[in-house]
GROMACS .gro file of C-alpha atoms in nm:
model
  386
    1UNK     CA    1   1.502   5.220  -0.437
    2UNK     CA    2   1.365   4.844  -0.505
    3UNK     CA    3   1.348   4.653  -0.167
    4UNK     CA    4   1.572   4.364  -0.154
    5UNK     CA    5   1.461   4.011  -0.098
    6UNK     CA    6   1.470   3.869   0.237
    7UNK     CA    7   1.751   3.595   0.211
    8UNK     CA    8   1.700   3.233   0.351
    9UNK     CA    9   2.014   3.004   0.463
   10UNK     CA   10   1.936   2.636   0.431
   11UNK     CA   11   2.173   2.386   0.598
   12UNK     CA   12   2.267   2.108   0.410
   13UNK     CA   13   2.510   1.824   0.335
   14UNK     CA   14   2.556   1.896  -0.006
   15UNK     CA   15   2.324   1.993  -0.324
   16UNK     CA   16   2.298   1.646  -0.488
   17UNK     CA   17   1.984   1.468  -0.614
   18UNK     CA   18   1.870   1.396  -0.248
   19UNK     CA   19   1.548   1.419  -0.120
   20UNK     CA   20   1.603   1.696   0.106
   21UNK     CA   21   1.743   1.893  -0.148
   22UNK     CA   22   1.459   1.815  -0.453
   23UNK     CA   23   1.210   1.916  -0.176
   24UNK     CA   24   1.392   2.241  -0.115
   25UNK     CA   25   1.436   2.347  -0.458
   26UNK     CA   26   1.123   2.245  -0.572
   27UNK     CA   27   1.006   2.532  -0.299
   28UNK     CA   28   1.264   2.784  -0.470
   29UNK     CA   29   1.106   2.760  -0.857
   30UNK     CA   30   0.804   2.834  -0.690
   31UNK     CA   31   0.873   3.076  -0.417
   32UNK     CA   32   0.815   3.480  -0.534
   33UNK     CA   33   1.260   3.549  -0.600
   34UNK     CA   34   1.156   3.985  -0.563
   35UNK     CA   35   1.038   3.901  -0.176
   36UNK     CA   36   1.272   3.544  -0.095
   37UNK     CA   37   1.589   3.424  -0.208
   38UNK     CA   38   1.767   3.113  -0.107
   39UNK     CA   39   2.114   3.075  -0.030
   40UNK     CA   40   2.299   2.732   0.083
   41UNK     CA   41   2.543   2.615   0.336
   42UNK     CA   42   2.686   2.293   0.203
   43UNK     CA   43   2.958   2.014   0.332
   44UNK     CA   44   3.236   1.894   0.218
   45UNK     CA   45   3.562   1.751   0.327
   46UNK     CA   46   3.845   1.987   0.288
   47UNK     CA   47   4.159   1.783   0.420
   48UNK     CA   48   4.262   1.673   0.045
   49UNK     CA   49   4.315   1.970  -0.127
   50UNK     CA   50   4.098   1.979  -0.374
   51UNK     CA   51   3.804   2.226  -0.464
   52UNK     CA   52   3.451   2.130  -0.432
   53UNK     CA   53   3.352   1.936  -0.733
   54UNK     CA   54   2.979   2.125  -0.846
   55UNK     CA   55   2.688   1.887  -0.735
   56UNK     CA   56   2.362   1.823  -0.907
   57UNK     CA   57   2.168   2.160  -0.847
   58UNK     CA   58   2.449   2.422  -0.831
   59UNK     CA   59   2.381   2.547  -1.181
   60UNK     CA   60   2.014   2.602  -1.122
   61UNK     CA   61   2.061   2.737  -0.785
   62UNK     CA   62   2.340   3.057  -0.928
   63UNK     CA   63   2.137   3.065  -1.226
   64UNK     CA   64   1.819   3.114  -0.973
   65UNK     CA   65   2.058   3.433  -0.756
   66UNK     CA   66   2.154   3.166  -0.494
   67UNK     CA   67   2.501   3.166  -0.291
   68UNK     CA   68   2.649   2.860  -0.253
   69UNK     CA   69   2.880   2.849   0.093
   70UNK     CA   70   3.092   2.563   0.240
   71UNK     CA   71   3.159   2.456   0.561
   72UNK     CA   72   3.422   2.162   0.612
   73UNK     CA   73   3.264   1.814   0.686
   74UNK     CA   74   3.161   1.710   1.040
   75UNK     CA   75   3.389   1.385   1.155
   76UNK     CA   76   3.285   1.389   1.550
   77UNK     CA   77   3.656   1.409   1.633
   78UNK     CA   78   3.711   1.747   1.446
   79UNK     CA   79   3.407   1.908   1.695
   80UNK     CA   80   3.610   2.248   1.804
   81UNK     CA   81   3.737   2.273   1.443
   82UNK     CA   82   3.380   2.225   1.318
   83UNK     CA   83   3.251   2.502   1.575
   84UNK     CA   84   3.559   2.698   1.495
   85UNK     CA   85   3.424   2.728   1.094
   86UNK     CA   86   3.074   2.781   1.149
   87UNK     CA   87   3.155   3.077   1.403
   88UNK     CA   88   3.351   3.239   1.147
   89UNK     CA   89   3.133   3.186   0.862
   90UNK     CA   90   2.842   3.358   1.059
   91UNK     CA   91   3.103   3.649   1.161
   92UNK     CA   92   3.154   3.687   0.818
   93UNK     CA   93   2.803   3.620   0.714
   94UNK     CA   94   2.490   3.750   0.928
   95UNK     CA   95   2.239   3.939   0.684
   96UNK     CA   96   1.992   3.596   0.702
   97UNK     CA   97   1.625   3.693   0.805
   98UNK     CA   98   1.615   3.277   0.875
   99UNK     CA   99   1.877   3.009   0.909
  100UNK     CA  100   1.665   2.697   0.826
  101UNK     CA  101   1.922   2.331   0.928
  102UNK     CA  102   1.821   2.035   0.739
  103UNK     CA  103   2.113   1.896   0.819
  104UNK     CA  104   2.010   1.821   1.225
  105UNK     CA  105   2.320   1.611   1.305
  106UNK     CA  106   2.468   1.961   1.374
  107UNK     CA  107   2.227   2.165   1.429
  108UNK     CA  108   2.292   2.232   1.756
  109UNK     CA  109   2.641   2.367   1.684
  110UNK     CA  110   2.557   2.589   1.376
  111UNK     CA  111   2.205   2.691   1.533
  112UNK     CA  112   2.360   2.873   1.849
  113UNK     CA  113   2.618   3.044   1.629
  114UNK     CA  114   2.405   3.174   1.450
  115UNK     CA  115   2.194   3.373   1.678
  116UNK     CA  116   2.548   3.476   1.834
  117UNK     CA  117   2.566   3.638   1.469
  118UNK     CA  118   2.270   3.794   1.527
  119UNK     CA  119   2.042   3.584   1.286
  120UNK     CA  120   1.653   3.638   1.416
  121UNK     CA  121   1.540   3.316   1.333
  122UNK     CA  122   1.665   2.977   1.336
  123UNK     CA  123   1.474   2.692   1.239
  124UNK     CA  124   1.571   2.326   1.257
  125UNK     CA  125   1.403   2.098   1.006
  126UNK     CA  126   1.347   1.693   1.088
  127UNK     CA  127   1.384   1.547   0.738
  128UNK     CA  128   1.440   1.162   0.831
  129UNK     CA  129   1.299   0.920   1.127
  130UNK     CA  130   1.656   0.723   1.157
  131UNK     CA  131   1.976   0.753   1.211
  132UNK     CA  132   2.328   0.567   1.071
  133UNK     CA  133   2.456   0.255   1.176
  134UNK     CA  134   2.741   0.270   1.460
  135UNK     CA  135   2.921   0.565   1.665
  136UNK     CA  136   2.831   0.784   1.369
  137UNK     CA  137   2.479   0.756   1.460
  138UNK     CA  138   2.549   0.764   1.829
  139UNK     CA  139   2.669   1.055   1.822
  140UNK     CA  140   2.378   1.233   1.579
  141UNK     CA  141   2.085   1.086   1.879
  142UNK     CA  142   2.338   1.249   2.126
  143UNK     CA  143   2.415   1.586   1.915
  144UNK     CA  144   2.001   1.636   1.829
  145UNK     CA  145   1.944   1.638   2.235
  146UNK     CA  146   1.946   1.986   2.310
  147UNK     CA  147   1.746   2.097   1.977
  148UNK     CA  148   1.424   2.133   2.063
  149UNK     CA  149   1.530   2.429   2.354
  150UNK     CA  150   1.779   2.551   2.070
  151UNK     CA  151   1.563   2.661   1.811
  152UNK     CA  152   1.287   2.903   1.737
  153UNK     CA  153   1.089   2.676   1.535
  154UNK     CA  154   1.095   2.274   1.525
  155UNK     CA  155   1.000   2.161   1.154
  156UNK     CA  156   0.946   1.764   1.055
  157UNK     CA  157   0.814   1.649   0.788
  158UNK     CA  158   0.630   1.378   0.990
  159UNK     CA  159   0.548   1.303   1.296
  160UNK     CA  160   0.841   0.957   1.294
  161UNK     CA  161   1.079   1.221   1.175
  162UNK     CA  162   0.974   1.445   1.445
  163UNK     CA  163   0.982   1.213   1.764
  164UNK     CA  164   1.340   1.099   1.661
  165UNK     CA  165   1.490   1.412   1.614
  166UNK     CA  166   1.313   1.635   1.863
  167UNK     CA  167   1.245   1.400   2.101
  168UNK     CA  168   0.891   1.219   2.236
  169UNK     CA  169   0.653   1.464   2.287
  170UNK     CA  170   0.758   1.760   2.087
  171UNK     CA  171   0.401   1.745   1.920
  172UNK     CA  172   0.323   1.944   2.227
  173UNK     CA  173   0.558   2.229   2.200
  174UNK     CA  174   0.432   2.563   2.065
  175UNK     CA  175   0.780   2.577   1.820
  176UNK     CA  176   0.665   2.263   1.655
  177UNK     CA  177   0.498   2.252   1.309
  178UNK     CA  178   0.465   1.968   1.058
  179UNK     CA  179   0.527   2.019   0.684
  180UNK     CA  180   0.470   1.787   0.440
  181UNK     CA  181   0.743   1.711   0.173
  182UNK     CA  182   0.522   1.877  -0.111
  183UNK     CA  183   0.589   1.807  -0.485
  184UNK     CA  184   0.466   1.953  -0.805
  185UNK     CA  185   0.199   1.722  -0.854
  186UNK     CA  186   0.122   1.868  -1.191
  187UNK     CA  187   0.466   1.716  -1.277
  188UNK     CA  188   0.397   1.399  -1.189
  189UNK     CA  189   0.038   1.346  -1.370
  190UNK     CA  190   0.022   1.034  -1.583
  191UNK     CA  191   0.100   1.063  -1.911
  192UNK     CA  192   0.069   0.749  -2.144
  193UNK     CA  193   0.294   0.908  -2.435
  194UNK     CA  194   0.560   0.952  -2.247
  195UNK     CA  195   0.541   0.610  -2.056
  196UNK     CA  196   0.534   0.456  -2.439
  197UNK     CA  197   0.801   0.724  -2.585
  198UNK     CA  198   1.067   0.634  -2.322
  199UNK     CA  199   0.980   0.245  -2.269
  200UNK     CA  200   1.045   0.235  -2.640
  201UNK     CA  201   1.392   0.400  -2.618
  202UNK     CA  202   1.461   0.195  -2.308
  203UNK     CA  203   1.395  -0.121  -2.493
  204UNK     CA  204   1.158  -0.231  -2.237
  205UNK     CA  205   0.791  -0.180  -2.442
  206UNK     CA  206   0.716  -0.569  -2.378
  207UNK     CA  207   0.846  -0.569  -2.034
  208UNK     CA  208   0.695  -0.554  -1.666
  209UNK     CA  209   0.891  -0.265  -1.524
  210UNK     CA  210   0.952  -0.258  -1.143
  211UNK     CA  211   1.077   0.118  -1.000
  212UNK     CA  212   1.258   0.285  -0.714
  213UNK     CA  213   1.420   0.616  -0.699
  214UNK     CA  214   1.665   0.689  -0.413
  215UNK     CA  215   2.026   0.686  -0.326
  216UNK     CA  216   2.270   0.415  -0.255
  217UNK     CA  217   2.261   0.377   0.096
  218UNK     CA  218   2.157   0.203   0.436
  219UNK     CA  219   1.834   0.336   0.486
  220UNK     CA  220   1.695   0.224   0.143
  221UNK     CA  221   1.736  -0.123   0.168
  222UNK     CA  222   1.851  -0.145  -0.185
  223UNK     CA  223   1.976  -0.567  -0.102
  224UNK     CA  224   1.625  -0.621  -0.009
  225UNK     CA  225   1.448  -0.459  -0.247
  226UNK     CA  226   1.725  -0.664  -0.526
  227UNK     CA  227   1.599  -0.983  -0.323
  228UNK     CA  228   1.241  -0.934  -0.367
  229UNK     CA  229   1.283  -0.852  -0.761
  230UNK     CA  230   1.494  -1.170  -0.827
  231UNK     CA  231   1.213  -1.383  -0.705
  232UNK     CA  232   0.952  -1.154  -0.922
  233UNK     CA  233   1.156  -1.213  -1.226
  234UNK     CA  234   1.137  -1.545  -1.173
  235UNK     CA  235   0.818  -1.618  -1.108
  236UNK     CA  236   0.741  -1.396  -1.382
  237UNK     CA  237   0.962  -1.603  -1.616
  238UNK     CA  238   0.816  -1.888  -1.565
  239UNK     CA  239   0.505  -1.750  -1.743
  240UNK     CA  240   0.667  -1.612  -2.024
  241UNK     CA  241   0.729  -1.226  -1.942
  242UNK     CA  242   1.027  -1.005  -1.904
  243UNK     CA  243   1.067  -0.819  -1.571
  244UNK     CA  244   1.291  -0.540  -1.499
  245UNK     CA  245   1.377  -0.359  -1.248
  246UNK     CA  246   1.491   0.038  -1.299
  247UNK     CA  247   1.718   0.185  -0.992
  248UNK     CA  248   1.729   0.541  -1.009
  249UNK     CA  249   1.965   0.734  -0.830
  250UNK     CA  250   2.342   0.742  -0.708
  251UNK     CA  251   2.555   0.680  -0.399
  252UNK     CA  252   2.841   0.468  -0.231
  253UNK     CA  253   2.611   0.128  -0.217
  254UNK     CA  254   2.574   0.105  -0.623
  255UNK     CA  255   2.917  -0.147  -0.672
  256UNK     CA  256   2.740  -0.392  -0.416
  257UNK     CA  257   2.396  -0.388  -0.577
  258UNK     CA  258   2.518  -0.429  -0.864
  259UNK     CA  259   2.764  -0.704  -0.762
  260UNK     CA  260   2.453  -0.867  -0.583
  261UNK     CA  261   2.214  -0.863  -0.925
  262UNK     CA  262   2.512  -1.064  -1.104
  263UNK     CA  263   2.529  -1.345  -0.855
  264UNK     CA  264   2.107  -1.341  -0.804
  265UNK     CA  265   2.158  -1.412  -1.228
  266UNK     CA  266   1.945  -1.083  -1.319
  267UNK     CA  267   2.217  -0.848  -1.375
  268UNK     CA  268   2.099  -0.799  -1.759
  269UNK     CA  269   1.770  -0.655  -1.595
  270UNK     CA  270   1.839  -0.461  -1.354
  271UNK     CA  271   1.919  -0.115  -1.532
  272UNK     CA  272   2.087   0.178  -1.312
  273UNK     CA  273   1.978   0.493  -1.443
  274UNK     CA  274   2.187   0.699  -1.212
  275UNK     CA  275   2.056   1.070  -1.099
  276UNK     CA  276   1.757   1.256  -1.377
  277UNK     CA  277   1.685   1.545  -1.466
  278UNK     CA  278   1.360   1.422  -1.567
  279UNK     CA  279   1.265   1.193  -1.328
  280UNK     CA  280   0.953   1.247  -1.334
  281UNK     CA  281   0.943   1.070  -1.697
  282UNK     CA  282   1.070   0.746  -1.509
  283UNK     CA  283   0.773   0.721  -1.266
  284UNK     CA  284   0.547   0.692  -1.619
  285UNK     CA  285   0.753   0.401  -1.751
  286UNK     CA  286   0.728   0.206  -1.451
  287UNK     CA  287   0.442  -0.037  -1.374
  288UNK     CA  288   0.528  -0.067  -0.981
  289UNK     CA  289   0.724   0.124  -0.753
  290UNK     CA  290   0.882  -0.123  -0.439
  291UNK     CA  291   1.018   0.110  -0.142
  292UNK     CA  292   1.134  -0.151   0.153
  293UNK     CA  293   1.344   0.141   0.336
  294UNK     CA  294   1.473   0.053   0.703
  295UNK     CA  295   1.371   0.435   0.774
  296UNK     CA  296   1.256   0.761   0.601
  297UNK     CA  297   1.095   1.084   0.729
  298UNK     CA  298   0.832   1.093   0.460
  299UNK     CA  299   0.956   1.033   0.121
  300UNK     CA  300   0.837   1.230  -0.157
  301UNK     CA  301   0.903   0.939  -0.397
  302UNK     CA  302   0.606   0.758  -0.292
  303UNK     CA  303   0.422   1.078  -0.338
  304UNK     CA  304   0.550   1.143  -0.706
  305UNK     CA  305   0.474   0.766  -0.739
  306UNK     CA  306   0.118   0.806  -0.594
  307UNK     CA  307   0.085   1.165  -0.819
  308UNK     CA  308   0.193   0.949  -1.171
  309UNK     CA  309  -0.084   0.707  -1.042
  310UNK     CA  310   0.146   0.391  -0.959
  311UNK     CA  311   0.072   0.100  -0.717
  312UNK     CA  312   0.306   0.155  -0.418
  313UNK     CA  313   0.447  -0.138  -0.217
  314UNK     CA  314   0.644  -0.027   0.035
  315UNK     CA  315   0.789  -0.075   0.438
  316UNK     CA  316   0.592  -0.020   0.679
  317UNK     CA  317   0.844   0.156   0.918
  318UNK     CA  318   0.812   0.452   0.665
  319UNK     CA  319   0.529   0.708   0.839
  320UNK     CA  320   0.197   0.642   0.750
  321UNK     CA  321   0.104   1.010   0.661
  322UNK     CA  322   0.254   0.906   0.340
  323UNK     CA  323  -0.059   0.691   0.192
  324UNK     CA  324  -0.233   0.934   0.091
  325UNK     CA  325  -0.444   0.691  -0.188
  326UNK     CA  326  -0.547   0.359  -0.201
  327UNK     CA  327  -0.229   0.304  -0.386
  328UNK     CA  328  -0.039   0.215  -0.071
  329UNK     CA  329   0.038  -0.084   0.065
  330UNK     CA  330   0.281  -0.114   0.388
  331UNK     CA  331   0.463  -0.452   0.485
  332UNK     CA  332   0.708  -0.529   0.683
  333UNK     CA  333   1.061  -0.600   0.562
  334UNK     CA  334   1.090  -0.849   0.886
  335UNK     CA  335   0.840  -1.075   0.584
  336UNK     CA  336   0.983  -1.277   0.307
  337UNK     CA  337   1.133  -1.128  -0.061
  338UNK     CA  338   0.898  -1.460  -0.185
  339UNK     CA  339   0.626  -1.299   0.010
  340UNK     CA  340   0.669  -0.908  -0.121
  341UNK     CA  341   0.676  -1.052  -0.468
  342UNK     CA  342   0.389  -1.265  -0.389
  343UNK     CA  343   0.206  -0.987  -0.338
  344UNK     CA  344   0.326  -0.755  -0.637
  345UNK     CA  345   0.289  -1.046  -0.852
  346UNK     CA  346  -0.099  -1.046  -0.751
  347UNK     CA  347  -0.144  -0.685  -0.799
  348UNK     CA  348  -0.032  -0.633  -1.134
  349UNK     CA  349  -0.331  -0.549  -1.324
  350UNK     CA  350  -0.465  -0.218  -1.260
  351UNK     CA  351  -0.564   0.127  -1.444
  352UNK     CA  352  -0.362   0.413  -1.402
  353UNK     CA  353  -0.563   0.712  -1.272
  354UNK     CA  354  -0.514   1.057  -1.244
  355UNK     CA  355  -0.454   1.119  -0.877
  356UNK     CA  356  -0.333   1.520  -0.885
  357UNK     CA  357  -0.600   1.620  -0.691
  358UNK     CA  358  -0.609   1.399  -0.452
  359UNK     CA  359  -0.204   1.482  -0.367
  360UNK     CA  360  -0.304   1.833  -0.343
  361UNK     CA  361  -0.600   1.800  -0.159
  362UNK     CA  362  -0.378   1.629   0.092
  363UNK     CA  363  -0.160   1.928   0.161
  364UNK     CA  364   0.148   1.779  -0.023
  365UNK     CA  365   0.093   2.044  -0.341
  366UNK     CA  366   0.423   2.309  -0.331
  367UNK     CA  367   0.255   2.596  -0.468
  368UNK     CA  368   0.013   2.634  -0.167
  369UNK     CA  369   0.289   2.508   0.070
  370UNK     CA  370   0.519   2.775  -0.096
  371UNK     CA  371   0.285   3.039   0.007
  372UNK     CA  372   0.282   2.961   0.335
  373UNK     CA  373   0.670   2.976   0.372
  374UNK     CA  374   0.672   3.278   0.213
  375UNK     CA  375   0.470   3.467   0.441
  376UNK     CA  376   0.683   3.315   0.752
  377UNK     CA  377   1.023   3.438   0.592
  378UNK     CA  378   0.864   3.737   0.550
  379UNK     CA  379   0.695   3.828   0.808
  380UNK     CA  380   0.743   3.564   1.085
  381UNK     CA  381   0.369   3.419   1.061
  382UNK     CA  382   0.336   3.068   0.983
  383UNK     CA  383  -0.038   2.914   0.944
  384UNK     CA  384  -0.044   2.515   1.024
  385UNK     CA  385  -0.117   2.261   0.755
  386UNK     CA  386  -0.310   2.056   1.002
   0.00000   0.00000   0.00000
């Protein structure tokens, strides 16, 4: 009889085009299906009745053998009927080898009940350095306190992600590992036909294209980073050349970007491409990618950017374990939008290099990192990346 596959639970809010989730299933393609298989725990609000509406990667995770579970969304005040939910759904469901939260806000509610399920590994994974704004993000700092006793292994991305989640000092703890968000570099690698192919279909051959992939919301700083290219495309005007700036990506903050481009009077350049399947197309078409994010744990987008060979100018309260090239350059969004343009405006002549090997030299390639996992879902051994 063919052994089954050990099967993984990952934690999450939802499967959209998030970075959490891209970094996840960009581990699935390339983890061996006959030994793992993933299956998700997902959010959503259940108080209006409707069914959950499928999300970006629910095709490819079924049509990968993935389950796709829900739990009902966290709101603070609905705490017992939260714990309520998760201790049934573990009841119910127990045959993990690994219950892996990338969702921490919880963790230390869905964690416990887990191992009171039985589950022989739980794992909670830092995937951001900051919080939200207001009680919300209260109550995550007050929620993460007890997860570094809580779980068998502590995961971050970085060490920013890992100090606010875990706490100061969790470096020290034997639990504690850092993993880099890896990508499929190979993806990524610059290709000039298909910069020209889709610039052409864009309309935007002539044009001096700014980039930035990421959801709609606080942490990206999308107002800023609108700020800083209305004074590019100005100063670029002046001399006789077409700017643009290309937003991909979705979320709640689009309607006030957007509203903001009108009254900065660049509204006809500032293109939203929404979520792509093949983003990685995008980061060829670009000339610059801008990333002024309030926080981050360490976002792959600057690697993909770095990987398709593109000058990076980006905040510099983002970890720097992600500068990985001399692409990089941190500033601080405290500084002027005059002064970040200032400084793309003065960088834009370069070559575009082929910078694969450098990504995977780094430690940020998934294959290798996919390994890795493998053997600790299997077998409980996990070998450091640094």
């Amino acid at each position: 009889m063919k052994e089954q596959p050990v099967r993984v639970l990952h934690v999450l809010g939802g499967l959209g085009l998030g970075g959490a989730e891209s970094r996840i299933m960009d581990l699935y393609r390339c983890m061996d299906r006959e030994k793992v298989q993933f299956d998700f725990l997902v959010h959503q609000a259940l108080d209006n009745g409707r069914e959950r509406k499928p999300e970006f990667y629910d095709e490819e995770v079924m049509a990968l053998g993935g389950k796709i579970y829900l739990l009902p969304k966290f709101k603070i005040y609905n705490y017992l009927e939260y714990k309520r939910a998760v201790r049934n759904f573990f009841q119910e469901h127990h045959a993990f080898a690994v219950v892996q939260g990338h969702m921490t806000s919880t963790a230390s509610i869905y964690l416990p009940e887990a191992g009171r399920a039985g589950i022989p590994v739980r794992c909670a994974h830092a995937r951001s350095a900051g919080v939200d704004r207001g009680p919300k993000g209260v109550a995550t700092r007050m929620l993460r306190l007890p997860l570094l006793k809580q779980a068998d292994y502590c995961f971050a991305c970085s060490r920013e992600a890992g100090k606010s989640v875990f706490g100061a000092g969790w470096e020290g703890s034997p639990k504690a590992f850092l993993i880099p968000n890896a990508i499929d570099a190979e993806k990524f690698r610059y290709k000039e036909t298909v910069r020209n192919r889709l610039r052409k279909r864009l309309e935007i051959e002539d044009s001096y294209v700014i980039g930035h992939v990421g959801r709609f919301h606080y942490a990206k700083n999308h107002e800023f980073l609108t700020e800083i290219f209305a004074r590019l495309h100005r100063n670029l005007a002046v001399k006789g050349k077409r700017c643009v700036l290309l937003l991909l990506g979705e979320g709640d903050g689009m309607e006030n970007v957007k509203a903001q481009a009108k009254e900065l009077g660049v509204a006809e350049d500032v293109l939203f491409m929404g979520n792509r399947k093949n983003v990685e197309d995008f980061y060829q078409a670009f000339d610059f990618f801008l990333f002024p994010s309030r926080f981050e744990g360490l976002p792959g987008t600057v690697v993909e950017a770095q990987a398709a060979g593109l000058r990076c100018l980006i905040s510099d309260r983002i970890t720097p374990e992600v500068g990985l090239s001399g692409l990089v350059h941190f500033e601080s969004i405290d500084k002027s939008p005059d002064l970040w343009a200032e400084y793309v405006e003065s960088h834009l002549a370069y070559g575009r290099e082929d910078m694969c090997g450098i990504i995977k030299e780094a430690g940020f390639d998934v294959r290798e990192q996919a390994l890795k996992l493998e053997e600790f879902y299997c077998h409980g051994q996990l070998r450091r990346w640094q």
